[in-house]
CSV table of C-alpha atoms in Angstrom, one decimal:
chain,number,residue,atom,x,y,z
O,84,MET,CA,-0.2,0.0,0.1
O,85,SER,CA,1.5,3.2,-0.7
O,86,VAL,CA,1.7,6.2,1.4
O,87,GLY,CA,-1.2,7.5,0.6
O,88,ARG,CA,-2.8,11.6,0.8
O,89,LEU,CA,-2.6,13.3,3.4
O,90,ASP,CA,-6.3,14.4,4.7
O,91,PRO,CA,-7.0,17.5,6.7
O,92,GLU,CA,-9.4,16.9,8.5
O,93,VAL,CA,-8.2,14.1,11.1
O,94,SER,CA,-4.8,14.2,10.1
O,95,ARG,CA,-3.3,11.8,9.0
O,96,ILE,CA,-2.1,9.6,6.0
O,97,VAL,CA,-5.7,7.9,4.6
O,98,GLY,CA,-5.7,3.7,5.3
O,99,VAL,CA,-2.8,3.9,7.7
O,100,GLY,CA,-4.0,2.9,11.8
O,101,VAL,CA,-2.7,5.8,13.9
O,102,HIS,CA,-4.0,5.4,16.7
O,103,GLY,CA,-2.3,1.6,17.0
O,104,LEU,CA,1.1,4.4,16.7
O,105,GLU,CA,-0.2,6.7,19.6
O,106,LYS,CA,-0.8,3.5,22.1
O,107,ALA,CA,2.8,2.2,20.9
O,108,LEU,CA,3.9,5.6,21.2
O,109,PHE,CA,2.9,6.7,24.3
O,110,GLY,CA,1.3,4.5,26.6
O,111,GLY,CA,2.0,4.0,29.7
O,112,PHE,CA,3.4,7.3,29.5
O,113,ASP,CA,3.9,9.4,32.3
O,114,PRO,CA,6.6,12.7,32.2
O,115,ALA,CA,6.5,12.7,36.1
O,116,THR,CA,6.9,9.5,36.6
O,117,HIS,CA,10.0,9.0,33.8
O,118,LEU,CA,11.7,12.5,35.1
O,119,SER,CA,11.6,10.5,38.4
O,120,ASP,CA,12.9,7.3,36.4
O,121,TYR,CA,15.5,9.7,34.4
O,122,PRO,CA,15.7,13.0,35.5
O,123,ILE,CA,17.2,14.2,32.7
O,124,HIS,CA,16.8,18.0,34.0
O,125,GLU,CA,19.9,17.3,35.8
O,126,LEU,CA,21.6,16.8,33.0
O,127,LEU,CA,20.8,20.0,31.0
O,128,GLY,CA,20.8,22.2,34.3
O,129,VAL,CA,16.7,22.7,34.6
O,130,ASP,CA,16.1,23.4,38.5
O,131,LEU,CA,12.7,22.2,38.3
O,132,SER,CA,11.7,24.0,41.5
O,133,SER,CA,11.7,27.0,39.5
O,134,TYR,CA,10.2,25.4,36.4
O,135,GLY,CA,7.5,24.9,36.7
O,136,ASP,CA,4.9,21.4,35.3
O,137,PRO,CA,7.9,19.0,34.0
O,138,GLY,CA,4.6,17.7,31.4
O,139,ALA,CA,3.1,21.4,29.8
O,140,LYS,CA,4.3,23.7,27.4
O,141,GLN,CA,6.2,26.3,27.6
O,142,ALA,CA,4.8,29.6,27.0
O,143,VAL,CA,6.8,32.0,23.9
O,144,GLY,CA,6.3,35.1,22.2
O,145,ASN,CA,4.4,35.2,19.0
O,146,TRP,CA,8.1,36.2,17.1
O,147,THR,CA,10.5,34.2,19.7
O,148,ASN,CA,10.8,31.4,17.5
O,149,VAL,CA,10.9,33.8,14.4
O,150,ASP,CA,13.2,36.3,15.1
O,151,PRO,CA,16.0,36.2,12.6
O,152,GLY,CA,18.6,38.0,15.3
O,153,ASN,CA,18.4,35.7,17.9
O,154,GLU,CA,20.9,34.4,19.1
O,155,VAL,CA,20.0,32.8,22.9
O,156,PRO,CA,19.0,29.6,22.6
O,157,PHE,CA,15.4,28.6,23.0
O,158,VAL,CA,13.1,27.9,26.3
O,159,VAL,CA,14.3,23.9,28.2
O,160,GLU,CA,11.1,22.1,27.5
O,161,LEU,CA,10.9,19.6,29.7
O,162,ASP,CA,7.5,17.8,28.6
O,163,ASP,CA,9.4,17.4,24.3
O,164,LEU,CA,12.7,16.3,25.4
O,165,LEU,CA,11.3,13.6,27.5
O,166,ARG,CA,9.6,12.1,25.0
O,167,LEU,CA,11.9,12.2,22.8
O,168,HIS,CA,14.3,10.0,25.8
O,169,HIS,CA,11.5,7.8,26.2
O,170,ILE,CA,11.0,7.2,22.9
O,171,VAL,CA,14.8,6.4,22.3
O,172,LEU,CA,13.7,3.6,24.8
O,173,SER,CA,11.2,2.3,24.4
O,174,ARG,CA,11.4,1.9,20.8
O,175,ARG,CA,15.4,-0.2,21.8
O,176,VAL,CA,16.8,2.7,19.3
O,177,THR,CA,20.0,2.8,18.2
O,178,THR,CA,21.1,4.5,15.8
O,179,VAL,CA,19.7,8.7,15.7
O,180,LEU,CA,20.3,11.3,12.9
O,181,GLU,CA,19.2,15.2,14.1
O,182,PHE,CA,18.4,18.1,12.0
O,183,GLY,CA,19.4,20.6,14.4
O,184,VAL,CA,21.4,20.9,17.2
O,185,GLY,CA,20.6,21.8,20.7
O,186,LYS,CA,19.4,20.3,25.0
O,187,SER,CA,17.6,17.9,22.8
O,188,THR,CA,21.3,16.4,21.8
O,189,THR,CA,21.8,16.0,25.3
O,190,VAL,CA,18.6,14.2,25.5
O,191,LEU,CA,19.1,11.7,23.0
O,192,ALA,CA,22.7,10.9,23.5
O,193,HIS,CA,21.4,9.4,27.0
O,194,ALA,CA,19.1,7.5,26.0
O,195,LEU,CA,21.4,5.9,23.8
O,196,ALA,CA,23.7,5.3,26.3
O,197,ILE,CA,21.5,3.2,28.1
O,198,ASN,CA,20.1,1.6,25.4
O,199,GLU,CA,24.1,0.2,25.0
O,200,GLU,CA,24.3,-1.3,28.4
O,201,ARG,CA,21.3,-3.0,27.7
O,202,ASP,CA,21.9,-3.9,24.4
O,203,ALA,CA,24.8,-3.8,22.6
O,204,GLY,CA,25.1,-7.7,23.2
O,205,VAL,CA,22.3,-8.4,21.2
O,206,VAL,CA,22.7,-5.4,18.3
O,207,ALA,CA,26.3,-7.0,17.6
O,208,ALA,CA,25.0,-10.9,17.7
O,209,ASP,CA,22.1,-10.9,15.6
O,210,MET,CA,21.3,-7.4,14.0
O,211,ARG,CA,23.9,-5.7,11.1
O,212,ARG,CA,24.4,-2.0,12.3
O,213,SER,CA,27.3,0.2,11.3
O,214,ASN,CA,27.2,2.8,13.7
O,215,PRO,CA,25.2,1.3,17.2
O,216,PHE,CA,24.5,3.7,19.6
O,217,GLU,CA,25.5,6.9,17.7
O,218,LEU,CA,23.8,10.9,18.0
O,219,HIS,CA,24.2,11.7,14.5
O,220,SER,CA,23.7,15.8,14.5
O,221,VAL,CA,24.3,18.1,11.9
O,222,ASP,CA,22.8,21.8,11.6
O,223,ASN,CA,24.1,25.1,9.8
O,224,ASP,CA,25.0,27.6,12.6
O,225,THR,CA,29.3,26.8,13.7
O,226,SER,CA,28.2,28.5,16.9
O,227,TRP,CA,25.0,26.7,17.9
O,228,ILE,CA,27.2,23.7,16.9
O,229,GLU,CA,29.4,25.1,19.5
O,230,THR,CA,28.0,26.1,22.5
O,231,ALA,CA,25.9,21.9,22.5
O,232,SER,CA,29.0,20.6,22.3
O,233,GLN,CA,30.4,22.2,25.5
O,234,ALA,CA,26.6,21.4,26.6
O,235,LEU,CA,27.4,17.8,26.3
O,236,PRO,CA,28.4,16.4,29.5
O,237,ALA,CA,31.7,14.8,29.2
O,238,PHE,CA,30.5,10.3,29.2
O,239,LEU,CA,28.2,11.4,26.3
O,240,ARG,CA,31.0,13.5,24.3
O,241,ASP,CA,32.5,9.5,22.7
O,242,ARG,CA,28.5,8.7,20.9
O,243,CYS,CA,28.2,11.9,20.0
O,244,HIS,CA,29.5,13.3,15.9
O,245,LEU,CA,28.3,17.4,15.6
O,246,HIS,CA,28.0,17.6,11.5
O,247,HIS,CA,28.7,21.2,10.3
O,248,CYS,CA,26.6,21.6,7.3
O,249,PRO,CA,25.6,24.2,5.4
O,250,LEU,CA,22.0,25.1,3.7
O,251,GLU,CA,21.0,25.8,0.7
O,252,ILE,CA,17.9,26.9,-0.7
O,253,GLY,CA,17.2,23.7,-3.6
O,254,GLU,CA,13.5,22.1,-4.8
O,255,PHE,CA,12.0,18.6,-4.7
O,256,ALA,CA,9.7,18.4,-7.6
O,257,GLY,CA,10.0,22.5,-9.0
O,258,ARG,CA,8.9,23.2,-5.3
O,259,LEU,CA,10.3,25.9,-3.1
O,260,CYS,CA,12.4,23.6,-0.1
O,261,THR,CA,16.3,23.6,1.6
O,262,TYR,CA,19.2,20.9,2.2
O,263,TYR,CA,21.9,20.9,3.1
O,264,ARG,CA,25.7,19.5,2.3
O,265,ASN,CA,27.6,16.9,3.7
O,266,LEU,CA,25.4,15.2,5.2
O,267,PRO,CA,26.7,11.3,7.6
O,268,ASN,CA,26.1,9.0,5.5
O,269,LEU,CA,24.5,6.0,7.5
O,270,ALA,CA,21.0,4.1,7.9
O,271,PRO,CA,19.4,6.0,11.6
O,272,ASP,CA,15.7,3.8,12.9
O,273,LEU,CA,14.9,7.7,14.5
O,274,ILE,CA,15.4,10.7,12.9
O,275,TYR,CA,14.7,13.7,14.3
O,276,LEU,CA,14.2,16.9,12.7
O,277,ASP,CA,14.1,19.6,14.8
O,278,GLY,CA,16.1,22.2,12.3
O,279,PRO,CA,17.2,24.4,10.8
O,280,ASP,CA,15.3,28.0,10.9
O,281,GLN,CA,13.6,29.7,7.7
O,282,PHE,CA,16.6,32.5,7.6
O,283,SER,CA,19.7,30.9,7.0
O,284,ALA,CA,19.5,29.0,3.8
O,285,GLU,CA,22.4,30.1,1.5
O,286,GLY,CA,20.5,31.9,-2.5
O,287,ASP,CA,17.3,31.7,-3.9
O,288,LEU,CA,14.8,29.9,-6.0
O,289,ARG,CA,13.6,32.3,-8.7
O,290,GLY,CA,13.8,35.1,-5.8
O,291,LEU,CA,12.4,33.0,-3.6
O,292,SER,CA,13.5,31.2,0.1
O,293,THR,CA,12.2,30.3,3.0
O,294,ALA,CA,13.7,34.0,4.9
O,295,HIS,CA,10.4,35.6,5.8
O,296,PRO,CA,9.0,35.4,9.1
O,297,ASP,CA,5.2,35.0,7.5
O,298,ARG,CA,6.9,31.8,6.2
O,299,MET,CA,7.9,28.1,7.8
O,300,PRO,CA,11.0,26.1,7.6
O,301,MET,CA,10.8,23.4,4.9
O,302,ALA,CA,13.5,20.6,5.0
O,303,ALA,CA,12.9,17.5,1.6
O,304,ASP,CA,16.6,16.1,3.5
O,305,ILE,CA,14.4,12.8,4.8
O,306,LEU,CA,12.8,12.8,1.1
O,307,VAL,CA,16.2,12.1,-0.3
O,308,PHE,CA,16.8,8.9,1.4
O,309,GLU,CA,13.7,7.3,2.0
O,310,HIS,CA,14.2,5.0,0.5
O,311,PHE,CA,17.2,3.6,2.3
O,312,LEU,CA,15.2,3.7,5.6
O,313,THR,CA,14.5,0.6,7.0
O,314,PRO,CA,11.0,-1.4,7.7
O,315,GLY,CA,10.9,0.4,11.4
O,316,THR,CA,11.9,3.7,11.0
O,317,LEU,CA,10.5,6.3,12.9
O,318,ILE,CA,11.0,9.8,11.7
O,319,VAL,CA,9.9,12.6,14.9
O,320,VAL,CA,9.1,15.7,13.3
O,321,ASP,CA,9.2,18.6,16.5
O,322,GLY,CA,6.8,21.7,15.2
O,323,ARG,CA,6.8,22.3,11.6
O,324,THR,CA,2.6,21.6,10.6
O,325,ALA,CA,3.9,22.8,7.4
O,326,ASN,CA,7.1,21.4,6.7
O,327,ALA,CA,5.6,17.8,8.0
O,328,ARG,CA,2.6,18.4,6.0
O,329,PHE,CA,4.8,18.5,2.8
O,330,LEU,CA,6.7,15.5,3.6
O,331,ALA,CA,3.8,13.5,4.5
O,332,THR,CA,3.1,14.6,0.8
O,333,ASN,CA,6.1,13.3,-1.0
O,334,LEU,CA,6.9,10.3,0.7
O,335,GLN,CA,6.7,7.6,-1.2
O,336,ARG,CA,6.2,4.0,1.1
O,337,ARG,CA,4.2,3.6,3.8
O,338,TRP,CA,4.1,5.7,6.9
O,339,SER,CA,1.8,5.4,9.9
O,340,TYR,CA,1.3,9.7,10.9
O,341,TRP,CA,-0.4,10.9,13.6
O,342,HIS,CA,0.2,15.2,14.1
O,343,ALA,CA,-0.1,14.9,18.1
O,344,VAL,CA,-1.8,18.4,18.1
O,345,GLU,CA,-1.7,19.1,21.5
O,346,PHE,CA,2.4,19.1,22.1
O,347,ASP,CA,1.6,19.5,18.7
O,348,GLN,CA,4.5,16.8,17.5
O,349,HIS,CA,4.5,14.7,14.3
O,350,PHE,CA,5.5,11.2,13.9
O,351,PHE,CA,6.4,8.9,10.8
O,352,GLU,CA,6.7,5.5,11.0
O,353,LEU,CA,7.9,3.2,8.2
O,354,VAL,CA,5.2,0.2,8.0
O,355,GLU,CA,6.3,-2.4,6.4
O,356,THR,CA,7.4,-6.2,6.0
O,357,PRO,CA,11.2,-6.3,7.4
O,358,LEU,CA,13.7,-6.1,4.5
O,359,GLY,CA,15.3,-9.6,5.5
O,360,PRO,CA,16.8,-11.2,8.5
O,361,TYR,CA,19.0,-8.8,9.4
O,362,ASN,CA,15.7,-5.8,9.9
O,363,ALA,CA,13.4,-8.6,11.2
O,364,ARG,CA,15.2,-9.6,13.9
O,365,GLN,CA,15.9,-6.0,14.1
O,366,ILE,CA,12.2,-5.4,14.8
O,367,GLU,CA,11.5,-8.4,17.2
O,368,HIS,CA,13.7,-7.0,18.7
O,369,CYS,CA,13.1,-3.8,19.4
O,370,LEU,CA,9.9,-3.0,18.3
O,371,GLY,CA,8.1,-6.6,19.3
O,372,ASP,CA,4.7,-8.5,17.8
O,373,ASP,CA,3.1,-5.2,17.9
O,374,PHE,CA,4.9,-3.6,15.5
O,375,SER,CA,3.3,-6.1,12.9
O,376,VAL,CA,0.2,-6.0,14.8
O,377,ARG,CA,-0.7,-2.5,14.9
O,378,SER,CA,1.3,-2.5,11.0
O,379,ASN,CA,-1.0,-4.3,9.5
O,380,ILE,CA,1.6,-6.6,8.7
């Protein structure tokens, strides 16, 4: 079954069970409990006594996210970071590709460290993973990369690979978008899309670009290597609803897509039969029988 068309009334890809994906990702998840079990706020230097509810959204100004002159890191959003940490652990993720460095870089690396301690033997014996328990983060801004690098705890640095990738305006099927250059060449089972910003891309397409406060980011990198992704891969898009809809319209394989409106994140899971025995073993170990059930395979 192909990807189908985006249905704006229910905010999912038609024909693929979204409710199974919601349950698979967050069934039984509680932010406060997860934070108690894994106090990631300590890694981030967050004072919980003044932060407020770790499961609630932090308020920002109307123009905060579209200010091209902003040089201050965005406020820590523990709710998003706790969900990311939970996803990496619950799906037993082995390799992460992150677009846009930041606080999430530390959190993703920490979850991968836990997975390595738990799963390194199984992954080495039964799977074919060339970048096990590695985080590869790309960004076009060297200052953000330096900030993220300095924020990484020493025990996480060896697994984190921060890539400076220049950003340029391009097109996908004649449509305006952006691409990073010199992306790391790997096969992630989790992709986190939280970059780039809309103002940094070089060039234009017939005078058009994303560099306008009423426009929005429109990254197309994932579309270029979609056909190399293995079944069971998960894409998480933080906000960026226009970009997520662009992906949903142009992805060509069988994806389950859920827009979690309450916390403004988008989730795409590649729900196809395994490519072969190594992929099948990875799905069985990391995602379990539930993947086949909710994927209707």
